[in-house]
mmCIF file of C-alpha atoms in Angstrom:
data_model
loop_
_atom_site.group_PDB
_atom_site.id
_atom_site.type_symbol
_atom_site.label_atom_id
_atom_site.label_comp_id
_atom_site.label_asym_id
_atom_site.label_seq_id
_atom_site.Cartn_x
_atom_site.Cartn_y
_atom_site.Cartn_z
ATOM 1 C CA MET A 30 47.236 -0.758 -30.540
ATOM 2 C CA THR A 31 44.447 -3.248 -30.046
ATOM 3 C CA GLN A 32 43.233 -1.688 -26.811
ATOM 4 C CA ASN A 33 42.935 1.689 -28.464
ATOM 5 C CA SER A 34 40.906 0.171 -31.236
ATOM 6 C CA ILE A 35 38.512 -1.279 -28.726
ATOM 7 C CA ASN A 36 38.365 2.009 -26.881
ATOM 8 C CA ASN A 37 37.303 3.772 -30.042
ATOM 9 C CA GLN A 38 34.378 1.451 -30.682
ATOM 10 C CA SER A 39 30.932 2.745 -29.870
ATOM 11 C CA SER A 40 29.719 -0.792 -29.189
ATOM 12 C CA SER A 41 29.889 -2.523 -25.873
ATOM 13 C CA LEU A 42 32.684 -4.889 -24.987
ATOM 14 C CA THR A 43 31.929 -8.162 -23.256
ATOM 15 C CA VAL A 44 34.633 -10.222 -21.599
ATOM 16 C CA ASP A 45 33.336 -13.384 -19.976
ATOM 17 C CA ASN A 46 30.577 -11.999 -17.726
ATOM 18 C CA LEU A 47 31.751 -8.411 -17.618
ATOM 19 C CA LEU A 48 30.088 -5.905 -19.901
ATOM 20 C CA LEU A 49 31.705 -2.567 -20.699
ATOM 21 C CA ASP A 50 29.151 -0.229 -22.185
ATOM 22 C CA GLY A 51 29.221 3.546 -22.215
ATOM 23 C CA ASN A 52 30.339 4.553 -18.722
ATOM 24 C CA THR A 53 29.153 1.319 -17.160
ATOM 25 C CA ILE A 54 30.954 -1.803 -16.049
ATOM 26 C CA GLY A 55 28.182 -4.367 -15.797
ATOM 27 C CA SER A 56 27.781 -8.028 -15.066
ATOM 28 C CA THR A 57 25.788 -10.236 -17.412
ATOM 29 C CA SER A 58 25.748 -12.950 -14.783
ATOM 30 C CA GLY A 59 26.961 -13.148 -11.189
ATOM 31 C CA SER A 60 28.552 -10.635 -8.879
ATOM 32 C CA ILE A 61 30.955 -7.947 -9.975
ATOM 33 C CA GLU A 62 34.268 -8.208 -8.202
ATOM 34 C CA PHE A 63 36.959 -5.611 -7.838
ATOM 35 C CA GLN A 64 40.179 -7.341 -6.984
ATOM 36 C CA SER A 65 43.581 -5.990 -6.049
ATOM 37 C CA ASP A 66 46.823 -7.794 -6.656
ATOM 38 C CA GLY A 67 46.992 -8.996 -3.067
ATOM 39 C CA THR A 68 49.381 -6.367 -1.838
ATOM 40 C CA ASN A 69 47.905 -3.052 -2.941
ATOM 41 C CA ASP A 70 44.726 -1.042 -2.420
ATOM 42 C CA ILE A 71 41.480 -0.730 -4.304
ATOM 43 C CA ILE A 72 40.917 2.964 -4.873
ATOM 44 C CA PHE A 73 37.935 4.962 -6.043
ATOM 45 C CA ASN A 74 38.911 8.404 -7.236
ATOM 46 C CA ASP A 75 36.784 11.378 -8.261
ATOM 47 C CA GLY A 76 39.349 12.553 -10.766
ATOM 48 C CA THR A 77 41.364 14.445 -8.168
ATOM 49 C CA ASN A 78 41.018 12.789 -4.776
ATOM 50 C CA ASP A 79 40.759 9.250 -3.461
ATOM 51 C CA THR A 80 37.209 9.088 -2.119
ATOM 52 C CA LEU A 81 37.249 5.443 -1.037
ATOM 53 C CA VAL A 82 40.366 3.470 -0.292
ATOM 54 C CA ILE A 83 40.003 -0.209 0.541
ATOM 55 C CA ALA A 84 43.297 -1.468 1.912
ATOM 56 C CA ASP A 85 44.615 -4.889 1.113
ATOM 57 C CA SER A 86 44.070 -5.697 4.790
ATOM 58 C CA GLY A 87 40.394 -4.715 4.518
ATOM 59 C CA GLU A 88 40.186 -1.306 6.167
ATOM 60 C CA SER A 89 37.978 1.087 4.233
ATOM 61 C CA VAL A 90 38.641 4.829 4.543
ATOM 62 C CA ARG A 91 36.324 7.482 3.172
ATOM 63 C CA GLN A 92 38.286 10.596 3.937
ATOM 64 C CA TYR A 93 35.871 12.950 2.165
ATOM 65 C CA GLN A 94 32.733 11.588 3.819
ATOM 66 C CA PRO A 95 30.878 14.517 5.447
ATOM 67 C CA MET A 96 31.642 14.409 9.161
ATOM 68 C CA PHE A 97 32.116 17.049 11.833
ATOM 69 C CA ASN A 98 33.082 17.387 15.474
ATOM 70 C CA ALA A 99 32.656 20.783 17.142
ATOM 71 C CA ARG A 100 33.083 21.708 20.766
ATOM 72 C CA ASN A 101 33.131 24.558 23.200
ATOM 73 C CA THR A 102 36.386 25.709 24.690
ATOM 74 C CA SER A 103 34.902 28.627 26.571
ATOM 75 C CA VAL A 104 32.201 29.118 29.164
ATOM 76 C CA GLN A 105 28.825 30.449 28.070
ATOM 77 C CA ASN A 106 27.407 32.047 31.190
ATOM 78 C CA ASN A 107 23.902 33.257 31.972
ATOM 79 C CA VAL A 108 22.185 31.900 28.867
ATOM 80 C CA THR A 109 19.234 30.107 30.456
ATOM 81 C CA GLY A 110 17.779 28.974 33.766
ATOM 82 C CA ASP A 111 14.603 31.040 33.523
ATOM 83 C CA GLY A 112 13.047 29.126 30.639
ATOM 84 C CA THR A 113 15.033 30.833 27.893
ATOM 85 C CA GLU A 114 15.659 28.494 24.937
ATOM 86 C CA TYR A 115 19.269 29.072 23.943
ATOM 87 C CA THR A 116 20.854 27.956 20.682
ATOM 88 C CA CYS A 117 24.153 26.283 21.482
ATOM 89 C CA GLU A 118 27.213 27.754 19.802
ATOM 90 C CA TYR A 119 30.477 25.909 19.365
ATOM 91 C CA THR A 120 33.780 27.745 19.397
ATOM 92 C CA THR A 121 36.120 25.124 17.934
ATOM 93 C CA GLU A 122 35.922 22.628 15.098
ATOM 94 C CA ILE A 123 38.040 19.517 15.684
ATOM 95 C CA PHE A 124 37.257 18.448 12.139
ATOM 96 C CA ASP A 125 34.713 19.399 9.512
ATOM 97 C CA VAL A 126 35.031 17.212 6.440
ATOM 98 C CA GLY A 127 33.310 18.978 3.566
ATOM 99 C CA THR A 128 32.931 22.235 5.575
ATOM 100 C CA ASN A 129 29.257 21.681 6.173
ATOM 101 C CA PHE A 130 29.323 22.928 9.767
ATOM 102 C CA SER A 131 29.237 26.586 10.684
ATOM 103 C CA SER A 132 28.239 27.129 14.285
ATOM 104 C CA PRO A 133 25.547 26.538 15.276
ATOM 105 C CA ASN A 134 24.343 24.780 12.107
ATOM 106 C CA PHE A 135 25.245 21.621 10.264
ATOM 107 C CA THR A 136 23.926 21.705 6.709
ATOM 108 C CA ALA A 137 23.452 18.393 4.930
ATOM 109 C CA PRO A 138 25.381 18.359 1.642
ATOM 110 C CA VAL A 139 23.383 15.435 0.209
ATOM 111 C CA THR A 140 20.224 13.528 1.024
ATOM 112 C CA GLY A 141 20.897 10.610 3.348
ATOM 113 C CA LYS A 142 20.928 9.194 6.872
ATOM 114 C CA TYR A 143 23.005 11.072 9.416
ATOM 115 C CA LEU A 144 24.218 10.173 12.900
ATOM 116 C CA PHE A 145 24.251 12.994 15.465
ATOM 117 C CA GLN A 146 25.700 12.970 18.972
ATOM 118 C CA ILE A 147 24.947 15.800 21.399
ATOM 119 C CA ASN A 148 26.698 16.375 24.715
ATOM 120 C CA ILE A 149 26.321 19.454 26.935
ATOM 121 C CA ARG A 150 28.070 20.145 30.216
ATOM 122 C CA TRP A 151 25.671 22.446 32.036
ATOM 123 C CA ASN A 152 26.923 24.659 34.823
ATOM 124 C CA ALA A 153 25.654 27.127 37.418
ATOM 125 C CA LEU A 154 22.599 24.973 38.042
ATOM 126 C CA THR A 155 20.612 25.722 41.170
ATOM 127 C CA SER A 156 18.239 23.664 43.291
ATOM 128 C CA SER A 157 15.206 25.433 41.849
ATOM 129 C CA MET A 158 16.037 24.469 38.251
ATOM 130 C CA THR A 159 13.992 21.298 38.050
ATOM 131 C CA SER A 160 13.256 21.123 34.342
ATOM 132 C CA GLY A 161 15.616 20.908 31.390
ATOM 133 C CA ILE A 162 15.113 20.268 27.692
ATOM 134 C CA MET A 163 17.675 19.681 24.973
ATOM 135 C CA LYS A 164 16.574 19.656 21.357
ATOM 136 C CA LEU A 165 18.209 18.580 18.152
ATOM 137 C CA ILE A 166 16.248 20.637 15.651
ATOM 138 C CA THR A 167 16.444 19.419 12.075
ATOM 139 C CA SER A 168 14.495 20.618 9.073
ATOM 140 C CA ASN A 169 12.454 17.414 9.136
ATOM 141 C CA ARG A 170 11.801 17.014 12.865
ATOM 142 C CA THR A 171 12.866 17.810 16.437
ATOM 143 C CA ILE A 172 14.433 15.204 18.709
ATOM 144 C CA TYR A 173 14.152 15.800 22.461
ATOM 145 C CA LYS A 174 15.812 14.926 25.701
ATOM 146 C CA PHE A 175 14.292 15.869 29.066
ATOM 147 C CA PHE A 176 16.120 16.049 32.371
ATOM 148 C CA ASN A 177 16.000 17.379 35.898
ATOM 149 C CA PRO A 178 19.014 19.716 36.227
ATOM 150 C CA ALA A 179 18.719 20.189 39.964
ATOM 151 C CA ASP A 180 18.666 16.516 40.895
ATOM 152 C CA LEU A 181 21.330 15.489 38.372
ATOM 153 C CA SER A 182 23.836 18.210 39.173
ATOM 154 C CA THR A 183 26.852 17.821 41.351
ATOM 155 C CA GLY A 184 27.509 19.894 44.445
ATOM 156 C CA ASN A 185 28.987 22.615 42.277
ATOM 157 C CA GLY A 186 25.955 22.837 40.007
ATOM 158 C CA VAL A 187 27.290 20.849 37.051
ATOM 159 C CA THR A 188 25.851 17.971 35.049
ATOM 160 C CA SER A 189 26.460 16.484 31.591
ATOM 161 C CA ILE A 190 23.580 15.344 29.377
ATOM 162 C CA ASN A 191 24.018 13.468 26.117
ATOM 163 C CA TYR A 192 22.091 11.522 23.500
ATOM 164 C CA ASP A 193 22.414 10.172 19.956
ATOM 165 C CA VAL A 194 20.128 9.612 17.008
ATOM 166 C CA VAL A 195 20.185 8.396 13.415
ATOM 167 C CA THR A 196 17.882 10.586 11.350
ATOM 168 C CA ASP A 197 17.157 11.490 7.765
ATOM 169 C CA MET A 198 18.118 14.759 6.114
ATOM 170 C CA ASP A 199 17.626 16.122 2.648
ATOM 171 C CA ALA A 200 20.292 18.145 0.883
ATOM 172 C CA THR A 201 20.501 21.682 2.389
ATOM 173 C CA ASP A 202 18.545 20.639 5.508
ATOM 174 C CA THR A 203 20.039 21.995 8.707
ATOM 175 C CA ALA A 204 20.547 20.651 12.221
ATOM 176 C CA TYR A 205 21.360 22.556 15.420
ATOM 177 C CA VAL A 206 21.009 22.163 19.174
ATOM 178 C CA THR A 207 19.106 24.210 21.739
ATOM 179 C CA GLY A 208 18.903 23.952 25.501
ATOM 180 C CA THR A 209 16.365 25.221 27.995
ATOM 181 C CA ILE A 210 16.691 25.207 31.769
ATOM 182 C CA ASP A 211 13.700 26.375 33.752
ATOM 183 C CA GLY A 212 12.661 27.051 37.333
ATOM 184 C CA GLY A 213 15.323 29.567 38.297
ATOM 185 C CA THR A 214 16.916 32.746 37.057
ATOM 186 C CA LYS A 215 19.065 33.292 33.997
ATOM 187 C CA VAL A 216 22.368 32.215 35.510
ATOM 188 C CA ALA A 217 22.838 28.740 33.998
ATOM 189 C CA GLY A 218 25.281 28.121 31.183
ATOM 190 C CA TYR A 219 27.435 25.473 29.562
ATOM 191 C CA SER A 220 31.122 24.967 29.080
ATOM 192 C CA GLY A 221 34.042 22.891 27.962
ATOM 193 C CA ILE A 222 36.911 21.876 30.187
ATOM 194 C CA GLY A 223 40.226 22.925 28.725
ATOM 195 C CA SER A 224 41.075 20.477 25.970
ATOM 196 C CA ALA A 225 38.262 18.075 26.882
ATOM 197 C CA SER A 226 35.216 17.967 24.634
ATOM 198 C CA ALA A 227 32.791 18.356 27.520
ATOM 199 C CA THR A 228 30.280 20.214 25.358
ATOM 200 C CA SER A 229 30.234 18.917 21.822
ATOM 201 C CA PHE A 230 28.135 18.385 18.711
ATOM 202 C CA THR A 231 29.244 15.694 16.300
ATOM 203 C CA GLY A 232 27.671 14.115 13.278
ATOM 204 C CA GLY A 233 28.170 12.594 9.911
ATOM 205 C CA LEU A 234 26.667 10.998 6.847
ATOM 206 C CA ILE A 235 26.358 7.251 7.401
ATOM 207 C CA SER A 236 24.239 6.092 4.464
ATOM 208 C CA MET B 23 33.386 -8.863 -34.638
ATOM 209 C CA THR B 24 36.529 -8.074 -32.792
ATOM 210 C CA LEU B 25 34.787 -7.628 -29.476
ATOM 211 C CA ASN B 26 33.118 -11.018 -29.727
ATOM 212 C CA ASN B 27 36.397 -12.612 -30.503
ATOM 213 C CA ILE B 28 37.682 -11.313 -27.223
ATOM 214 C CA ASN B 29 34.545 -12.480 -25.475
ATOM 215 C CA ASN B 30 34.853 -15.968 -26.850
ATOM 216 C CA THR B 31 38.383 -16.542 -25.667
ATOM 217 C CA SER B 32 38.982 -18.207 -22.355
ATOM 218 C CA SER B 33 41.930 -15.950 -21.690
ATOM 219 C CA ASP B 34 41.904 -12.783 -19.631
ATOM 220 C CA LEU B 35 41.692 -9.427 -21.278
ATOM 221 C CA THR B 36 44.654 -7.453 -20.079
ATOM 222 C CA VAL B 37 45.121 -3.745 -20.618
ATOM 223 C CA ASP B 38 48.287 -2.446 -19.033
ATOM 224 C CA ASN B 39 47.910 -3.704 -15.434
ATOM 225 C CA LEU B 40 44.160 -4.237 -15.594
ATOM 226 C CA SER B 41 42.833 -7.742 -16.051
ATOM 227 C CA ILE B 42 39.255 -8.749 -16.790
ATOM 228 C CA ASN B 43 38.400 -12.357 -16.072
ATOM 229 C CA ALA B 44 35.003 -13.910 -15.436
ATOM 230 C CA ASN B 45 33.220 -11.321 -13.240
ATOM 231 C CA THR B 46 36.370 -9.804 -11.860
ATOM 232 C CA LEU B 47 38.130 -6.582 -12.687
ATOM 233 C CA SER B 48 41.542 -6.876 -11.095
ATOM 234 C CA SER B 49 44.943 -5.308 -10.944
ATOM 235 C CA VAL B 50 47.906 -7.360 -12.000
ATOM 236 C CA SER B 51 50.260 -4.973 -10.275
ATOM 237 C CA GLY B 52 49.690 -1.927 -8.091
ATOM 238 C CA ASP B 53 46.525 -0.335 -6.790
ATOM 239 C CA LEU B 54 43.279 -0.999 -8.623
ATOM 240 C CA ILE B 55 41.879 2.446 -9.346
ATOM 241 C CA VAL B 56 38.343 3.276 -10.433
ATOM 242 C CA GLU B 57 38.224 6.906 -11.461
ATOM 243 C CA SER B 58 35.438 9.223 -12.545
ATOM 244 C CA ASP B 59 35.835 12.171 -14.887
ATOM 245 C CA GLY B 60 36.055 14.690 -12.052
ATOM 246 C CA THR B 61 32.541 16.052 -12.374
ATOM 247 C CA ASN B 62 30.296 13.021 -12.276
ATOM 248 C CA GLU B 63 29.519 10.216 -9.854
ATOM 249 C CA ILE B 64 30.689 6.668 -9.444
ATOM 250 C CA ILE B 65 27.591 4.540 -9.014
ATOM 251 C CA PHE B 66 27.126 0.928 -7.950
ATOM 252 C CA ASN B 67 23.821 -0.415 -9.196
ATOM 253 C CA ASN B 68 22.248 -3.849 -8.728
ATOM 254 C CA GLY B 69 20.516 -3.755 -12.101
ATOM 255 C CA THR B 70 17.524 -1.911 -10.695
ATOM 256 C CA SER B 71 18.574 0.429 -7.908
ATOM 257 C CA ASP B 72 21.624 2.441 -6.949
ATOM 258 C CA LEU B 73 23.398 0.723 -4.072
ATOM 259 C CA MET B 74 26.180 3.234 -3.570
ATOM 260 C CA ILE B 75 26.673 6.694 -4.973
ATOM 261 C CA MET B 76 30.026 8.448 -4.711
ATOM 262 C CA SER B 77 29.684 12.094 -5.653
ATOM 263 C CA SER B 78 32.417 14.156 -7.272
ATOM 264 C CA ASP B 79 32.845 15.866 -3.881
ATOM 265 C CA GLY B 80 33.459 12.586 -2.112
ATOM 266 C CA GLU B 81 30.139 12.105 -0.332
ATOM 267 C CA GLN B 82 29.079 8.486 -0.316
ATOM 268 C CA THR B 83 25.489 7.431 0.220
ATOM 269 C CA LEU B 84 24.107 3.913 0.489
ATOM 270 C CA PRO B 85 20.411 4.317 -0.368
ATOM 271 C CA LEU B 86 19.543 0.697 0.421
ATOM 272 C CA GLN B 87 21.716 0.282 3.538
ATOM 273 C CA PRO B 88 19.542 -1.079 6.372
ATOM 274 C CA SER B 89 18.564 1.848 8.579
ATOM 275 C CA PHE B 90 15.544 2.695 10.695
ATOM 276 C CA LEU B 91 14.052 5.367 12.942
ATOM 277 C CA ALA B 92 10.839 4.750 14.860
ATOM 278 C CA TYR B 93 9.139 6.652 17.691
ATOM 279 C CA ALA B 94 6.196 6.569 20.073
ATOM 280 C CA ASN B 95 3.436 8.847 18.790
ATOM 281 C CA ALA B 96 1.450 9.019 22.051
ATOM 282 C CA ASP B 97 1.796 8.607 25.806
ATOM 283 C CA VAL B 98 1.336 5.143 27.285
ATOM 284 C CA LEU B 99 0.117 5.271 30.873
ATOM 285 C CA ASN B 100 0.899 3.222 33.972
ATOM 286 C CA GLN B 101 3.658 1.098 32.501
ATOM 287 C CA THR B 102 6.218 0.631 35.250
ATOM 288 C CA GLY B 103 7.412 2.033 38.569
ATOM 289 C CA SER B 104 7.265 -0.908 40.924
ATOM 290 C CA GLY B 105 9.598 -3.126 38.943
ATOM 291 C CA THR B 106 7.620 -4.179 35.877
ATOM 292 C CA ILE B 107 9.832 -4.637 32.811
ATOM 293 C CA VAL B 108 8.283 -2.883 29.828
ATOM 294 C CA ASP B 109 8.823 -3.689 26.166
ATOM 295 C CA VAL B 110 9.056 -0.113 24.944
ATOM 296 C CA GLY B 111 6.818 0.602 21.970
ATOM 297 C CA PHE B 112 7.837 2.730 19.006
ATOM 298 C CA ASN B 113 4.726 2.550 16.887
ATOM 299 C CA THR B 114 5.540 5.071 14.150
ATOM 300 C CA GLU B 115 8.256 4.613 11.547
ATOM 301 C CA VAL B 116 10.028 7.670 10.177
ATOM 302 C CA PHE B 117 12.003 5.443 7.820
ATOM 303 C CA ASP B 118 12.791 1.754 7.591
ATOM 304 C CA VAL B 119 15.219 1.054 4.778
ATOM 305 C CA GLY B 120 14.963 -2.641 3.956
ATOM 306 C CA GLY B 121 11.782 -3.199 5.950
ATOM 307 C CA ASN B 122 13.626 -4.786 8.868
ATOM 308 C CA TYR B 123 11.684 -3.050 11.653
ATOM 309 C CA ALA B 124 8.270 -4.273 12.786
ATOM 310 C CA SER B 125 6.315 -4.415 16.047
ATOM 311 C CA ASP B 126 8.991 -2.585 18.040
ATOM 312 C CA VAL B 127 11.715 -5.043 16.989
ATOM 313 C CA PHE B 128 14.578 -4.616 14.537
ATOM 314 C CA THR B 129 15.716 -7.812 12.801
ATOM 315 C CA ALA B 130 19.201 -7.839 11.300
ATOM 316 C CA PRO B 131 19.058 -8.689 7.578
ATOM 317 C CA VAL B 132 22.743 -9.682 7.378
ATOM 318 C CA ASP B 133 25.667 -10.408 9.678
ATOM 319 C CA GLY B 134 27.465 -7.217 10.646
ATOM 320 C CA LYS B 135 28.132 -4.440 13.095
ATOM 321 C CA TYR B 136 25.126 -2.288 13.874
ATOM 322 C CA LEU B 137 24.742 1.074 15.586
ATOM 323 C CA LEU B 138 21.661 1.179 17.814
ATOM 324 C CA THR B 139 20.475 4.282 19.687
ATOM 325 C CA THR B 140 17.448 4.935 21.863
ATOM 326 C CA THR B 141 15.955 7.560 24.122
ATOM 327 C CA VAL B 142 12.900 6.885 26.274
ATOM 328 C CA SER B 143 11.043 9.696 28.002
ATOM 329 C CA PHE B 144 8.760 9.187 31.007
ATOM 330 C CA TYR B 145 6.757 11.086 33.603
ATOM 331 C CA ASN B 146 4.694 10.675 36.761
ATOM 332 C CA ILE B 147 7.788 9.651 38.669
ATOM 333 C CA THR B 148 7.460 9.501 42.443
ATOM 334 C CA SER B 149 10.257 10.103 44.915
ATOM 335 C CA SER B 150 10.492 6.391 45.710
ATOM 336 C CA MET B 151 11.228 5.445 42.083
ATOM 337 C CA ASP B 152 14.937 5.813 42.668
ATOM 338 C CA ASN B 153 16.257 2.853 40.697
ATOM 339 C CA GLY B 154 15.893 1.214 37.302
ATOM 340 C CA TRP B 155 17.438 0.731 33.911
ATOM 341 C CA ILE B 156 17.069 0.859 30.180
ATOM 342 C CA ARG B 157 18.308 -1.997 28.012
ATOM 343 C CA ILE B 158 18.945 -2.565 24.350
ATOM 344 C CA VAL B 159 18.270 -6.275 24.134
ATOM 345 C CA THR B 160 19.884 -8.137 21.246
ATOM 346 C CA SER B 161 20.108 -11.832 20.501
ATOM 347 C CA ASN B 162 23.787 -11.859 21.416
ATOM 348 C CA VAL B 163 24.057 -9.508 24.363
ATOM 349 C CA ASN B 164 22.124 -6.912 26.339
ATOM 350 C CA PHE B 165 23.333 -3.349 26.865
ATOM 351 C CA GLN B 166 22.184 -1.553 30.012
ATOM 352 C CA PHE B 167 22.243 1.908 31.530
ATOM 353 C CA SER B 168 21.097 2.209 35.149
ATOM 354 C CA ALA B 169 19.870 5.348 36.853
ATOM 355 C CA ASN B 170 17.940 6.942 39.659
ATOM 356 C CA PHE B 171 14.788 7.758 37.717
ATOM 357 C CA TYR B 172 13.537 10.219 40.301
ATOM 358 C CA ASN B 173 16.662 12.280 39.742
ATOM 359 C CA LEU B 174 16.145 12.185 35.968
ATOM 360 C CA ALA B 175 12.675 13.691 36.197
ATOM 361 C CA THR B 176 10.353 15.456 38.593
ATOM 362 C CA PRO B 177 6.836 14.539 39.638
ATOM 363 C CA THR B 178 5.477 17.135 37.226
ATOM 364 C CA PHE B 179 8.066 17.164 34.432
ATOM 365 C CA GLU B 180 9.350 14.560 32.013
ATOM 366 C CA GLY B 181 12.713 12.861 32.181
ATOM 367 C CA SER B 182 14.616 10.925 29.546
ATOM 368 C CA ILE B 183 17.135 8.123 29.521
ATOM 369 C CA SER B 184 19.368 7.330 26.557
ATOM 370 C CA LEU B 185 21.582 4.454 25.477
ATOM 371 C CA SER B 186 23.662 3.740 22.370
ATOM 372 C CA CYS B 187 25.841 0.835 21.328
ATOM 373 C CA ILE B 188 27.648 -0.718 18.410
ATOM 374 C CA CYS B 189 26.881 -4.402 18.464
ATOM 375 C CA GLN B 190 27.549 -7.580 16.513
ATOM 376 C CA MET B 191 24.407 -9.091 15.044
ATOM 377 C CA GLU B 192 23.960 -12.152 12.886
ATOM 378 C CA ALA B 193 21.289 -12.369 10.216
ATOM 379 C CA ALA B 194 17.844 -12.831 11.840
ATOM 380 C CA ASP B 195 19.079 -11.602 15.224
ATOM 381 C CA THR B 196 16.734 -9.128 16.855
ATOM 382 C CA ALA B 197 17.061 -5.916 18.842
ATOM 383 C CA SER B 198 14.498 -4.200 21.043
ATOM 384 C CA VAL B 199 14.302 -1.848 24.024
ATOM 385 C CA LYS B 200 13.198 -2.637 27.562
ATOM 386 C CA LEU B 201 12.692 -0.284 30.492
ATOM 387 C CA ARG B 202 12.322 -0.944 34.196
ATOM 388 C CA ILE B 203 11.601 1.577 36.950
ATOM 389 C CA GLN B 204 11.741 0.197 40.470
ATOM 390 C CA ASN B 205 10.861 0.861 44.102
ATOM 391 C CA GLY B 206 7.646 2.748 43.473
ATOM 392 C CA ALA B 207 4.428 1.772 45.236
ATOM 393 C CA SER B 208 2.813 0.791 41.944
ATOM 394 C CA ASN B 209 3.255 0.942 38.193
ATOM 395 C CA THR B 210 2.145 4.532 37.809
ATOM 396 C CA ALA B 211 5.049 5.757 35.694
ATOM 397 C CA ASP B 212 4.028 6.713 32.164
ATOM 398 C CA LEU B 213 6.005 6.548 28.940
ATOM 399 C CA ALA B 214 5.928 9.709 26.877
ATOM 400 C CA GLY B 215 5.164 9.995 23.197
ATOM 401 C CA ASP B 216 4.273 12.738 20.766
ATOM 402 C CA ALA B 217 2.593 12.843 17.391
ATOM 403 C CA THR B 218 5.264 14.933 15.684
ATOM 404 C CA ASP B 219 8.291 15.408 17.941
ATOM 405 C CA LEU B 220 10.599 12.565 18.881
ATOM 406 C CA VAL B 221 10.710 12.139 22.668
ATOM 407 C CA THR B 222 10.816 8.310 22.734
ATOM 408 C CA TYR B 223 12.604 6.767 19.779
ATOM 409 C CA PHE B 224 14.721 3.845 18.576
ATOM 410 C CA SER B 225 17.104 4.102 15.645
ATOM 411 C CA GLY B 226 19.724 1.899 14.065
ATOM 412 C CA GLN B 227 21.972 1.369 11.107
ATOM 413 C CA LEU B 228 24.193 -1.305 9.603
ATOM 414 C CA LEU B 229 27.700 0.139 9.836
ATOM 415 C CA SER B 230 29.927 -2.614 8.490
#
């Protein structure tokens, strides 16, 4: 078969501007285009799983891209309020693509840029608790958010604080969240609300 | 040489359902599948650098995708409080893939959807500074979060305000951060910075 004969050559094969050489599909001039037949997908596969599927209608799905969403379904009482820095634990994983999250830590599987989103629903805040700090602590750096728990809390001593960041991580670097409430006694905590992700830690590899 | 004979024809090369024509690898029928050997990567390279790396575990990185993180490395005093609108400074780059960030402004290199996130920390807030906002200002639209700044902080302790958005930007469009604290007697509110920790920062990324 002609194709098999070509396949058995050790030389490169050039067709118009496309060069097939070793494991490489190259272009000798112009862009390289991957084109479907107009009705089906373009699929990149690692030998077992489809790692990138580009639908004919243009949607791109990367179902093995590292990504996690963890939340608290229970109340963590009496963890801070007196200046104690508490490492936030998460009781439930909504998803954890690549199993890189194990509460409280996310561990980067590869070097890249990661998006993190932190949200904590604080409770049992009192009027004397006038300083609060949340930290996203990564191996490379710490990213802060400051707040005044007393003035932000509702009548029942609750407030939610959130923030996001895009940051760099190297493979095996870790990221986790801590919270510190100060000015009172150790009665403050954080919680979820039933099925709502009121206290959550989400993140993923974005480039 | 057989291979050159193929090269010199004007016809497509067709192998089963795969067709090679000009610069295009296409499927005549069914999905077009690019498959690795199960243990190695699929790499897209521009002739010099890897543009996209798909590992055998499915992780995909885009080493040259526009992305930046910058922060303020020191406090800046007496910036706002009585209504002055401040162009927030982020004078230290952690990374700036593509070199699109300069002088506190991100400039979009291509049309697309961008994620932008910021947190600004401040202190020396008086009880009368009970209004204000933070904005991510882009060429197309501004995004704003309003707050009572006195409730975010205390006179002796820092407060922070955060805002994130996914926005449409065209090539050469810009994005920056502005902050306004109002109703104080004077512009005595300070913006916080730190040499190593990120307390005031601006980050972004081309998503699609």
